[in-house]
Tab-separated table of C-alpha atoms in Angstrom:
chain	number	residue	atom	x	y	z
A	1	UNK	CA	0.000	0.000	0.000
A	2	UNK	CA	1.261	3.511	-0.821
A	3	UNK	CA	0.906	6.808	1.003
A	4	UNK	CA	-1.946	9.105	-0.104
A	5	UNK	CA	-0.926	11.497	-2.857
A	6	UNK	CA	-1.656	15.158	-3.370
A	7	UNK	CA	-3.766	15.916	-6.429
A	8	UNK	CA	-1.863	17.450	-9.363
A	9	UNK	CA	-3.085	21.002	-8.740
A	10	UNK	CA	-2.111	20.747	-5.048
A	11	UNK	CA	1.563	19.835	-5.415
A	12	UNK	CA	2.965	23.359	-5.575
A	13	UNK	CA	0.991	24.501	-2.532
A	14	UNK	CA	1.899	21.353	-0.592
A	15	UNK	CA	5.630	21.644	-1.229
A	16	UNK	CA	5.740	25.333	-0.293
A	17	UNK	CA	3.690	24.753	2.856
A	18	UNK	CA	5.303	21.552	4.125
A	19	UNK	CA	8.804	22.699	3.253
A	20	UNK	CA	8.744	25.252	6.077
A	21	UNK	CA	8.133	23.186	9.226
A	22	UNK	CA	10.516	25.038	11.537
A	23	UNK	CA	7.772	27.521	12.439
A	24	UNK	CA	4.796	25.306	11.733
A	25	UNK	CA	1.519	26.384	13.344
A	26	UNK	CA	-0.303	24.011	15.696
A	27	UNK	CA	-3.663	24.418	13.917
A	28	UNK	CA	-4.463	24.939	10.241
A	29	UNK	CA	-7.778	25.673	8.598
A	30	UNK	CA	-7.717	24.171	5.094
A	31	UNK	CA	-10.461	25.869	3.102
A	32	UNK	CA	-11.618	26.547	-0.429
A	33	UNK	CA	-14.291	25.825	-3.018
A	34	UNK	CA	-16.300	22.655	-2.390
A	35	UNK	CA	-15.262	19.771	-4.596
A	36	UNK	CA	-11.611	20.709	-5.269
A	37	UNK	CA	-10.082	18.040	-3.012
A	38	UNK	CA	-9.534	19.755	0.339
A	39	UNK	CA	-9.944	16.514	2.303
A	40	UNK	CA	-7.590	14.712	-0.091
A	41	UNK	CA	-5.071	17.482	0.553
A	42	UNK	CA	-5.453	17.230	4.336
A	43	UNK	CA	-5.091	13.431	4.320
A	44	UNK	CA	-1.945	13.604	2.169
A	45	UNK	CA	-0.669	16.394	4.433
A	46	UNK	CA	-1.235	14.240	7.532
A	47	UNK	CA	0.723	11.404	5.911
A	48	UNK	CA	3.540	13.805	5.058
A	49	UNK	CA	3.683	15.225	8.593
A	50	UNK	CA	3.869	11.733	10.075
A	51	UNK	CA	6.389	10.407	7.550
A	52	UNK	CA	9.823	9.625	9.053
A	53	UNK	CA	11.801	10.200	5.856
A	54	UNK	CA	9.909	12.859	3.897
A	55	UNK	CA	10.971	13.646	0.330
A	56	UNK	CA	11.033	17.429	-0.075
A	57	UNK	CA	8.417	17.646	2.661
A	58	UNK	CA	6.104	15.000	1.164
A	59	UNK	CA	5.463	11.462	2.414
A	60	UNK	CA	8.042	8.972	1.101
A	61	UNK	CA	5.550	6.098	0.910
A	62	UNK	CA	7.910	3.385	2.162
A	63	UNK	CA	8.909	4.102	5.796
A	64	UNK	CA	7.228	2.398	8.761
A	65	UNK	CA	5.080	5.477	9.437
A	66	UNK	CA	3.821	5.535	5.828
A	67	UNK	CA	3.019	1.808	6.013
A	68	UNK	CA	1.019	2.367	9.180
A	69	UNK	CA	-0.780	5.308	7.641
A	70	UNK	CA	-1.661	3.382	4.477
A	71	UNK	CA	-3.079	0.512	6.513
A	72	UNK	CA	-5.130	2.930	8.657
A	73	UNK	CA	-3.299	2.037	11.868
A	74	UNK	CA	-0.997	4.959	12.594
A	75	UNK	CA	-1.190	5.567	16.374
A	76	UNK	CA	-0.334	9.259	16.022
A	77	UNK	CA	-3.307	10.056	13.745
A	78	UNK	CA	-6.876	10.708	14.801
A	79	UNK	CA	-9.806	11.433	12.487
A	80	UNK	CA	-12.618	13.464	14.004
A	81	UNK	CA	-15.709	13.442	11.813
A	82	UNK	CA	-19.461	12.869	12.245
A	83	UNK	CA	-20.659	9.326	12.746
A	84	UNK	CA	-22.607	9.545	9.484
A	85	UNK	CA	-19.412	10.243	7.537
A	86	UNK	CA	-17.546	7.533	9.431
A	87	UNK	CA	-20.205	5.053	8.339
A	88	UNK	CA	-19.921	6.225	4.716
A	89	UNK	CA	-16.183	5.622	4.948
A	90	UNK	CA	-16.777	2.063	6.133
A	91	UNK	CA	-16.366	2.490	9.897
A	92	UNK	CA	-18.887	1.494	12.517
A	93	UNK	CA	-20.964	4.404	13.820
A	94	UNK	CA	-19.288	4.039	17.208
A	95	UNK	CA	-15.899	4.545	15.537
A	96	UNK	CA	-16.465	8.116	14.369
A	97	UNK	CA	-13.174	8.829	16.099
A	98	UNK	CA	-10.577	6.296	17.083
A	99	UNK	CA	-10.972	7.047	20.808
A	100	UNK	CA	-14.597	8.052	21.241
A	101	UNK	CA	-16.740	5.968	23.521
A	102	UNK	CA	-20.089	4.964	22.004
A	103	UNK	CA	-22.787	7.329	23.150
A	104	UNK	CA	-25.557	5.879	25.263
A	105	UNK	CA	-28.131	4.281	23.003
A	106	UNK	CA	-25.940	4.809	19.911
A	107	UNK	CA	-27.122	1.563	18.380
A	108	UNK	CA	-30.720	2.755	18.558
A	109	UNK	CA	-30.362	6.058	16.734
A	110	UNK	CA	-29.288	7.242	13.333
A	111	UNK	CA	-25.597	8.147	13.018
A	112	UNK	CA	-25.031	11.751	14.022
A	113	UNK	CA	-24.288	14.346	11.352
A	114	UNK	CA	-22.516	16.547	13.883
A	115	UNK	CA	-19.135	16.354	15.581
A	116	UNK	CA	-20.098	15.924	19.226
A	117	UNK	CA	-18.373	17.180	22.353
A	118	UNK	CA	-17.568	13.650	23.555
A	119	UNK	CA	-15.485	13.180	20.402
A	120	UNK	CA	-13.344	16.174	21.401
A	121	UNK	CA	-13.118	15.103	25.030
A	122	UNK	CA	-12.067	11.587	23.998
A	123	UNK	CA	-8.832	13.045	22.594
A	124	UNK	CA	-7.562	14.087	26.031
A	125	UNK	CA	-5.899	10.762	26.858
A	126	UNK	CA	-4.251	10.758	23.421
A	127	UNK	CA	-2.840	14.235	24.021
A	128	UNK	CA	-1.400	13.125	27.359
A	129	UNK	CA	0.687	10.282	25.942
A	130	UNK	CA	3.983	10.578	24.115
A	131	UNK	CA	3.966	10.188	20.350
A	132	UNK	CA	4.832	6.651	19.301
A	133	UNK	CA	7.601	7.606	16.872
A	134	UNK	CA	8.887	10.740	18.537
A	135	UNK	CA	7.487	13.083	15.884
A	136	UNK	CA	4.185	14.845	15.246
A	137	UNK	CA	0.736	13.690	16.105
A	138	UNK	CA	-2.026	14.845	13.737
A	139	UNK	CA	-5.704	15.458	14.482
A	140	UNK	CA	-7.670	15.579	11.228
A	141	UNK	CA	-11.107	17.151	11.683
A	142	UNK	CA	-13.658	17.318	8.868
A	143	UNK	CA	-15.897	18.901	7.853
A	144	UNK	CA	-15.323	21.672	10.370
A	145	UNK	CA	-18.835	23.070	9.898
A	146	UNK	CA	-20.140	19.832	11.481
A	147	UNK	CA	-18.930	21.120	14.840
A	148	UNK	CA	-21.870	22.325	16.913
A	149	UNK	CA	-21.598	25.233	19.350
A	150	UNK	CA	-20.704	23.004	22.298
A	151	UNK	CA	-18.054	20.952	20.489
A	152	UNK	CA	-16.656	24.126	18.876
A	153	UNK	CA	-16.102	25.647	22.301
A	154	UNK	CA	-14.515	22.438	23.558
A	155	UNK	CA	-12.093	22.445	20.625
A	156	UNK	CA	-11.413	26.155	21.174
A	157	UNK	CA	-10.242	25.413	24.722
A	158	UNK	CA	-7.860	22.770	23.380
A	159	UNK	CA	-6.432	25.160	20.791
A	160	UNK	CA	-5.949	27.914	23.385
A	161	UNK	CA	-3.449	25.642	25.177
A	162	UNK	CA	-2.414	23.248	22.410
A	163	UNK	CA	-0.847	19.922	23.380
A	164	UNK	CA	2.812	19.553	22.402
A	165	UNK	CA	3.905	17.995	19.108
A	166	UNK	CA	0.314	18.121	17.818
A	167	UNK	CA	-0.968	19.564	14.559
A	168	UNK	CA	-4.696	20.096	13.967
A	169	UNK	CA	-5.913	20.076	10.373
A	170	UNK	CA	-9.459	21.429	10.065
A	171	UNK	CA	-11.157	21.151	6.669
A	172	UNK	CA	-13.940	23.554	5.689
A	173	UNK	CA	-15.605	24.995	2.601
A	174	UNK	CA	-16.275	28.408	4.142
A	175	UNK	CA	-14.562	29.777	7.298
A	176	UNK	CA	-17.456	32.191	7.861
A	177	UNK	CA	-19.636	29.205	8.828
A	178	UNK	CA	-17.373	28.504	11.815
A	179	UNK	CA	-17.132	30.065	15.251
A	180	UNK	CA	-15.039	33.242	14.713
A	181	UNK	CA	-12.966	32.631	17.843
A	182	UNK	CA	-12.170	29.135	16.581
A	183	UNK	CA	-11.046	30.486	13.213
A	184	UNK	CA	-8.853	33.026	14.998
A	185	UNK	CA	-6.923	30.188	16.657
A	186	UNK	CA	-5.988	28.640	13.310
A	187	UNK	CA	-3.665	29.617	10.512
A	188	UNK	CA	-5.561	29.718	7.245
A	189	UNK	CA	-4.450	27.665	4.279
A	190	UNK	CA	-6.654	28.577	1.274
A	191	UNK	CA	-6.556	26.045	-1.552
A	192	UNK	CA	-7.132	27.399	-5.064
A	193	UNK	CA	-9.312	25.680	-7.626
A	194	UNK	CA	-7.345	24.136	-10.504
A	195	UNK	CA	-7.191	25.851	-13.864
A	196	UNK	CA	-9.644	24.358	-16.406
A	197	UNK	CA	-6.996	22.575	-18.475
A	198	UNK	CA	-5.554	20.790	-15.446
A	199	UNK	CA	-9.015	19.861	-14.193
A	200	UNK	CA	-10.077	18.546	-17.609
A	201	UNK	CA	-6.911	16.493	-17.994
A	202	UNK	CA	-7.477	14.915	-14.588
A	203	UNK	CA	-11.151	14.193	-15.300
A	204	UNK	CA	-10.340	12.523	-18.596
A	205	UNK	CA	-7.786	10.366	-16.793
A	206	UNK	CA	-10.711	9.248	-14.596
A	207	UNK	CA	-12.643	8.320	-17.779
A	208	UNK	CA	-15.143	11.158	-17.329
A	209	UNK	CA	-16.719	12.310	-20.588
A	210	UNK	CA	-17.880	14.792	-21.673
A	211	UNK	CA	-15.360	16.220	-19.222
A	212	UNK	CA	-15.914	19.884	-20.117
A	213	UNK	CA	-19.675	19.701	-19.553
A	214	UNK	CA	-19.335	17.826	-16.266
A	215	UNK	CA	-16.740	20.321	-15.046
A	216	UNK	CA	-19.051	23.196	-15.949
A	217	UNK	CA	-21.948	21.558	-14.098
A	218	UNK	CA	-19.736	21.379	-10.994
A	219	UNK	CA	-18.671	25.021	-11.247
A	220	UNK	CA	-15.053	24.175	-12.055
A	221	UNK	CA	-14.548	21.765	-9.126
A	222	UNK	CA	-13.091	18.515	-10.534
A	223	UNK	CA	-13.882	16.160	-7.637
A	224	UNK	CA	-17.446	17.448	-7.560
A	225	UNK	CA	-17.592	16.863	-11.325
A	226	UNK	CA	-16.386	13.283	-10.848
A	227	UNK	CA	-19.076	12.631	-8.239
A	228	UNK	CA	-21.754	14.119	-10.492
A	229	UNK	CA	-20.594	11.997	-13.426
A	230	UNK	CA	-20.633	8.842	-11.314
A	231	UNK	CA	-24.120	9.589	-10.020
A	232	UNK	CA	-25.847	10.977	-13.113
A	233	UNK	CA	-26.439	10.179	-16.759
A	234	UNK	CA	-25.919	13.616	-18.288
A	235	UNK	CA	-24.261	16.858	-17.114
A	236	UNK	CA	-27.521	18.691	-17.689
A	237	UNK	CA	-30.562	16.941	-16.134
A	238	UNK	CA	-33.234	16.251	-18.793
A	239	UNK	CA	-35.919	17.858	-16.645
A	240	UNK	CA	-33.945	21.119	-16.748
A	241	UNK	CA	-34.108	21.060	-20.541
A	242	UNK	CA	-37.854	20.439	-20.265
A	243	UNK	CA	-38.054	23.595	-18.151
A	244	UNK	CA	-35.910	25.938	-20.263
A	245	UNK	CA	-36.779	24.921	-23.835
A	246	UNK	CA	-40.494	25.865	-23.648
A	247	UNK	CA	-39.675	29.080	-21.767
A	248	UNK	CA	-37.227	29.996	-24.530
A	249	UNK	CA	-40.118	29.712	-27.004
A	250	UNK	CA	-42.468	31.756	-24.823
A	251	UNK	CA	-44.448	28.675	-23.811
A	252	UNK	CA	-45.360	27.229	-20.427
A	253	UNK	CA	-43.470	24.065	-19.382
A	254	UNK	CA	-45.318	20.972	-18.165
A	255	UNK	CA	-44.757	21.579	-14.473
A	256	UNK	CA	-46.832	18.553	-13.431
A	257	UNK	CA	-44.674	16.076	-15.346
A	258	UNK	CA	-41.478	17.652	-14.061
A	259	UNK	CA	-42.774	17.527	-10.485
A	260	UNK	CA	-43.388	13.789	-10.865
A	261	UNK	CA	-39.772	13.397	-11.960
A	262	UNK	CA	-38.385	15.520	-9.135
A	263	UNK	CA	-40.480	13.689	-6.555
A	264	UNK	CA	-37.977	10.825	-6.895
A	265	UNK	CA	-34.898	13.091	-6.648
A	266	UNK	CA	-33.539	14.406	-3.317
A	267	UNK	CA	-34.817	17.971	-2.965
A	268	UNK	CA	-31.340	19.294	-2.180
A	269	UNK	CA	-30.148	18.092	-5.601
A	270	UNK	CA	-32.831	19.667	-7.762
A	271	UNK	CA	-32.834	22.897	-5.739
A	272	UNK	CA	-29.078	23.087	-6.289
A	273	UNK	CA	-29.616	22.613	-10.038
A	274	UNK	CA	-32.205	25.410	-10.075
A	275	UNK	CA	-29.869	27.720	-8.184
A	276	UNK	CA	-27.156	27.069	-10.765
A	277	UNK	CA	-29.689	27.740	-13.516
A	278	UNK	CA	-30.533	31.110	-11.952
A	279	UNK	CA	-26.826	31.960	-11.925
A	280	UNK	CA	-26.637	31.160	-15.642
A	281	UNK	CA	-29.712	33.303	-16.309
A	282	UNK	CA	-28.217	36.291	-14.501
A	283	UNK	CA	-24.899	35.857	-16.328
A	284	UNK	CA	-26.685	35.674	-19.670
A	285	UNK	CA	-28.735	38.772	-18.863
A	286	UNK	CA	-25.435	40.618	-18.355
A	287	UNK	CA	-24.067	39.351	-21.660
A	288	UNK	CA	-21.622	36.913	-20.005
A	289	UNK	CA	-21.167	33.215	-20.914
A	290	UNK	CA	-23.150	30.727	-18.856
A	291	UNK	CA	-21.165	28.895	-16.191
A	292	UNK	CA	-22.985	25.681	-15.309
A	293	UNK	CA	-25.082	24.429	-18.222
A	294	UNK	CA	-23.431	25.227	-21.578
A	295	UNK	CA	-25.790	22.762	-23.305
A	296	UNK	CA	-28.658	25.145	-22.426
A	297	UNK	CA	-26.782	28.317	-23.382
A	298	UNK	CA	-28.998	29.200	-26.342
A	299	UNK	CA	-32.255	28.669	-24.478
A	300	UNK	CA	-30.978	30.437	-21.376
A	301	UNK	CA	-29.962	33.440	-23.473
A	302	UNK	CA	-33.437	33.590	-25.054
A	303	UNK	CA	-35.118	33.456	-21.647
A	304	UNK	CA	-32.703	36.043	-20.227
A	305	UNK	CA	-33.444	38.449	-23.077
A	306	UNK	CA	-37.127	38.635	-22.081
A	307	UNK	CA	-37.130	38.100	-18.320
A	308	UNK	CA	-37.454	40.717	-15.607
A	309	UNK	CA	-34.052	40.666	-13.906
A	310	UNK	CA	-35.317	41.999	-10.582
A	311	UNK	CA	-38.057	39.373	-10.483
A	312	UNK	CA	-35.544	36.582	-11.198
A	313	UNK	CA	-33.175	37.887	-8.525
A	314	UNK	CA	-35.983	37.878	-5.961
A	315	UNK	CA	-36.968	34.329	-6.965
A	316	UNK	CA	-33.352	33.237	-6.588
A	317	UNK	CA	-33.319	34.603	-3.034
A	318	UNK	CA	-36.625	32.849	-2.362
A	319	UNK	CA	-35.159	29.584	-3.669
A	320	UNK	CA	-32.230	29.908	-1.276
A	321	UNK	CA	-34.688	30.087	1.610
A	322	UNK	CA	-36.372	26.900	0.389
A	323	UNK	CA	-33.219	24.934	1.098
A	324	UNK	CA	-34.232	25.017	4.751
A	325	UNK	CA	-37.244	22.901	3.781
A	326	UNK	CA	-35.372	20.639	1.384
A	327	UNK	CA	-34.667	17.839	3.842
A	328	UNK	CA	-38.204	17.560	5.180
A	329	UNK	CA	-40.933	18.760	2.796
A	330	UNK	CA	-44.349	17.523	3.908
A	331	UNK	CA	-45.123	16.322	0.387
A	332	UNK	CA	-42.204	15.951	-2.021
A	333	UNK	CA	-44.325	16.253	-5.166
A	334	UNK	CA	-46.254	19.304	-3.983
A	335	UNK	CA	-43.014	20.939	-2.833
A	336	UNK	CA	-41.448	20.386	-6.252
A	337	UNK	CA	-44.610	21.552	-8.061
A	338	UNK	CA	-44.870	24.775	-6.040
A	339	UNK	CA	-41.172	25.531	-6.501
A	340	UNK	CA	-41.263	24.944	-10.248
A	341	UNK	CA	-44.324	27.165	-10.597
A	342	UNK	CA	-42.473	29.968	-8.819
A	343	UNK	CA	-39.450	29.478	-11.101
A	344	UNK	CA	-41.620	29.532	-14.252
A	345	UNK	CA	-43.445	32.695	-13.167
A	346	UNK	CA	-40.149	34.437	-12.414
A	347	UNK	CA	-38.777	33.679	-15.887
A	348	UNK	CA	-41.810	34.655	-17.937
A	349	UNK	CA	-41.916	38.076	-19.524
């Protein structure tokens, strides 16, 4: 087994960052656009920090520490993530962290989507023991926005008096979603999105085609594009074409049929697609190229030429508020039908 590797567009950042360990901070907030590989970066960084014979700051892949890391048994690494994510990764719900004790009644409830305070407290005994190989210990926490107020404050207390030889790597999409005092205790490490050519080359190496369309649908984030391609049939959902094409011709779409289709799709997914469509409409109204759905560019431009921009902007804000209902609509079909009707009305002249 080999050590985890940095993605191609991360190598330059990784070498510059890891090559200066003499004054290395005890806590780093790794952040950037969703879907660009922040967790992959943090995992490869943890392997590099624990490596005993790093090559230009990066994990060598063949020392004892790298072997332990690759097998998932390095004693100086802890992963702190919600139970739900631990289960997705193949761990038992009670193993959301390596040390955490199962919560009372854990077997009787759904895996938590939050990082709980007992997961932070369970690290105390780990902090109080010497590192096994005399080097760093690494606490990898993701996603940081899964911390609730109580667990955030518990982590803040740890970071105020950090344990020796310990590096915290927190992974987040947006620092502004975190407790400001927690962010202030971390050094920020922003990760840039890859340039389109690099992202397309990587996607094609993963056998993703049409790579350009999938990358556009993901807003330029290659890992998000890969996930979309693995989960969907086309970069542009057919129901979205059924919405835009009639509107482009000044006709009313068949909202009822589309609602029946969306009833079977998680609401968060189709709301996200509509939000991206609104972005394309606003770009087209300003004479800019569409960003997310190039296959609909002609129809979007025709709709944008006739629509009331202020009305569309208000509908886009309304749609953002609907995300709060996305995980528990009382009736999925009615929720989709009402939302689509609002979208259609906002786009009509």
